[in-house]
C-alpha angles and dihedrals in degrees: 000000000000124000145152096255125099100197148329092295106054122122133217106237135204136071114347092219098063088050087055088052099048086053091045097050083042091062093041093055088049091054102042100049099036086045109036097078092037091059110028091070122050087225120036113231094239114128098232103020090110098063087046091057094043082047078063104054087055099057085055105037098043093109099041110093096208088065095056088211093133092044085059108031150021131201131254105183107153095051080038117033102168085139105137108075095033088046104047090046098050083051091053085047092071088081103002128077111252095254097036093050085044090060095048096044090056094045082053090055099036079051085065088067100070096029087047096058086042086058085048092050089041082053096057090047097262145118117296094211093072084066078071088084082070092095089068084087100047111086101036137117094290085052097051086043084058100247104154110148088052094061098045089046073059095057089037084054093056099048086055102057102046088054083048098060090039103056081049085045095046105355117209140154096247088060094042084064108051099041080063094039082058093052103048087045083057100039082063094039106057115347103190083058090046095072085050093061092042091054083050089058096059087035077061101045096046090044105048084040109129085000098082140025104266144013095172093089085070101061102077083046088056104042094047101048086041086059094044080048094049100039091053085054096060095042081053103049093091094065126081120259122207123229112242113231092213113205094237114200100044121264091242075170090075098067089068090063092032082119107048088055089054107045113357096114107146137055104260142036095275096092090054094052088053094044093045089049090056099044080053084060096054093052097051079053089055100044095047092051088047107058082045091066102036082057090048087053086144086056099062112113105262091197098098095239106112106070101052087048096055082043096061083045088055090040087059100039081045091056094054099046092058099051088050078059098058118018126105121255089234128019107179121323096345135108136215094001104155099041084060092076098065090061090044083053104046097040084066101052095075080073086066095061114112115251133269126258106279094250135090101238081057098058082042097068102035086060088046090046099040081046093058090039092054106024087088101049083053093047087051099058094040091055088052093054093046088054092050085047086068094054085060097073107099092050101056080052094053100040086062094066087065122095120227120285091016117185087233119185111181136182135202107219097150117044102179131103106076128065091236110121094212111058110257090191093056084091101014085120096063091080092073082072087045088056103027110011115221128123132322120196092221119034140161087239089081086061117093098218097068142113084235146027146185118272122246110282090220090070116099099221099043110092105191140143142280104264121243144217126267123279078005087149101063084042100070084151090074093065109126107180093210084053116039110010094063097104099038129093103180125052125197116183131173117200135122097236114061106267089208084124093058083069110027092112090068108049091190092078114093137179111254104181139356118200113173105289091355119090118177126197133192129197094204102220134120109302127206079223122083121225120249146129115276114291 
């Protein structure tokens, strides 16, 4: 693609302090978009943001006995190594409050997305600030899912990539190693993500051969990241793999829709308006950078190295778009897995973009303009979250009626109350386990694919659950107390109607609180739990 710089080596010019500013108002934008909708409600409006939070506390209170984690899981890392987020947030946990460090764990990964794309654009020898059209993909359908660990494994990609390209472009040690130290943060961030990036770095190598002057940086890069590859695959050989039921031929259908799986987040038309605006935004942009370059034409780099780099970026956008075409929708256990590509493919566009003018007046404005374009992107959604903040209320009131470590079971009956398309009450209990530990009827840990499981229930010491049925928890109809509620002491249960009839064959169990849509039971016998005010 076109661009102002000559080589590798060019240097933006003009007064430092305008390039300190542009750097400064950059970072601002990040924070502002990725954190607005994370702080101004007191539970984000992501649909299984709760249970990742709840994953967390027990990274961080698996040691502590009031909690009761060790008694209910153990940790599989290596077959499972979904570490990052956990990690980072138990981490945070040490002085800040579980939700709260939850929150700010997932702003540091969601931030990847738009750094990430600014490594990518630094890779292919242009200004980092056009990665700044990364946040494009922040706030759309995966985030309010909750999939936070996919979209930072985007970000991580990215940066892969543009290091990548940059240790074939001036190979060094110092690049060697961060481009590994990348790919083993992604590899336990988000380790389907992780093959995609390792298959880039040989897409790198066979494309800049003959056309740098050197491969050879990428080899340790490669044959690191390959044996962390292949060693996960044996842990891993003792799990079940589904069979993919690849769409062949491709669902060319899908393309017509390929917005609404990316951004189309609220009940209404009015989050498309806002997200087609923007995107307004980014091809005026285009357009505008475009006819720069094409009237800098003697400015374009003569070496021979920018087509076969744009080739390796549309290899990769390519890559992803094909497997949006012709993926399931669910493989497993696992939930909205094709619409997750177009994301994957579009996050990755803004890198196409021409460069900017080779001044720093010139990156100023661009911030200053790419900031007005997405801020309020960022100020809808965050007005959004901080509405949905007020229809959480009641349930703040009734979760401070239970006593620490509850055996809680819950159940999701009424959906409605927030603009979000995909339910953000289905897991809102599970932040009881977040804020006092305890036992949840429905948890990620009965899933295969994750850093941690229950423990056998034939072992003495382990203390777990009765397993449930799949997709139980958006089946709250197939509750059977005799069935399923023996183990439990604590009911919460969210419905408009009194759910007094879902437990009149045991007539020790008792409401205990009604708040609005939130009823909460209790069966008053010895718990494993001991009483207590919230930790």
């Amino acid at each position: 693609m076109p661009g102002g710089h000559k080589g590798s080596t060019a240097r933006v010019t003009g007064p430092a302090p305008l390039s300190w500013l542009a750097w400064l108002c950059a970072t601002v934008t990040i924070a502002y978009v990725v954190g607005a909708p994370l702080w101004v409600a007191d539970y984000p409006m992501m649909t299984d943001f709760p249970l990742h939070a709840a994953s967390s506390s027990v990274f961080r209170h698996y040691l502590d006995p009031g909690w009761h984690f060790d008694e209910q899981f153990q940790f599989q890392v290596l077959t499972a190594p979904y570490l990052t987020f956990y990690g980072l947030a138990a981490i945070f946990m040490l002085v800040l409050s579980p939700v709260a460090a939850t929150k700010l764990a997932a702003a540091v990964l969601m931030a990847l997305l738009p750094i990430g794309l600014m490594v990518l654009c630094w890779g292919l020898r242009k200004s980092p600030f056009l990665g700044l059209w990364g946040l494009l993909a922040v706030w759309g359908v995966p985030a309010h899912w909750g999939l936070v660990g996919f979209l930072a494994s985007l970000g991580l990609f990215a940066m892969a990539l543009g290091l990548a390209l940059r240790v074939a472009d001036r190979p060094s040690a110092k690049l060697q190693g961060l481009l590994v130290a990348v790919l083993i943060l992604l590899f336990f961030t988000h380790v389907y993500r992780f093959p995609f990036a390792v298959l880039m770095l040989g897409v790198v190598a066979a494309a800049m051969h003959g056309r740098v002057d050197s491969i050879r940086g990428l080899l340790i890069p490669i044959a690191v990241s390959s044996a962390l590859f292949i060693a996960w695959a044996t842990t891993r050989a003792n799990l079940s793999i589904p069979e993919i039921a690849w769409a062949w031929p491709p669902a060319w259908s899908r393309l017509s829709e390929a917005g609404a799986y990316a951004t189309d987040i609220f009940i209404g038309d009015e989050d498309r308006f806002v997200f087609r605006r923007t995107a307004l935004f980014f091809a005026v942009t285009a357009v505008a950078l475009l006819a720069i370059a094409v009237a800098r034409l003697r400015s374009w780099p003569k070496d021979g190295w920018v087509v076969p780099a744009h080739a390796v970026l549309g290899v990769a956008i390519l890559l992803f778009l094909g497997l949006f075409l012709t993926l399931p929708m669910e493989l497993g256990v696992w939930w909205y897995v094709f619409p997750r590509e177009i994301t994957a493919a579009a996050f990755l566009v803004p890198a196409l973009l021409p460069n900017l003018p080779r001044k720093t007046w010139a990156e100023l404005g661009f911030v200053v303009w790419t900031a007005v374009a997405i801020a309020p992107l960022g100020e809808f959604v965050a007005g959004a979250h901080k509405e949905f903040s007020t229809t959480t209320v009641h349930f703040r009131e009734i979760v401070r009626e239970l006593p620490k470590a509850p055996k809680l079971l819950y159940l999701v009956y009424d959906h409605e109350g927030s603009r979000a398309r995909n339910s953000p009450y289905i897991h809102l209990p599970a932040y009881v386990q977040t804020e006092r530990g305890g036992w949840l009827s429905f948890h990620f840990a009965q899933l295969e694919g994750f850093p941690f499981r229950y423990r056998d229930s034939s072992d003495p010491e382990a203390v777990v659950p009765p397993q449930t049925p799949v997709r139980w928890e958006w089946s709250p109809q197939l509750f059977q107390l005799e069935e399923h509620g023996d183990f439990f002491d604590w009911f919460l249960v969210r419905r408009l109607d009194s759910p007094d009839a879902l437990f009149v064959t045991d007539p020790s169990i008792q409401r205990v609180a009604h708040f609005e849509n939130w009823w909460l039971y209790h069966r008053p016998r010895p718990s494993t739990g001991p009483s207590g005010k919230t930790p």
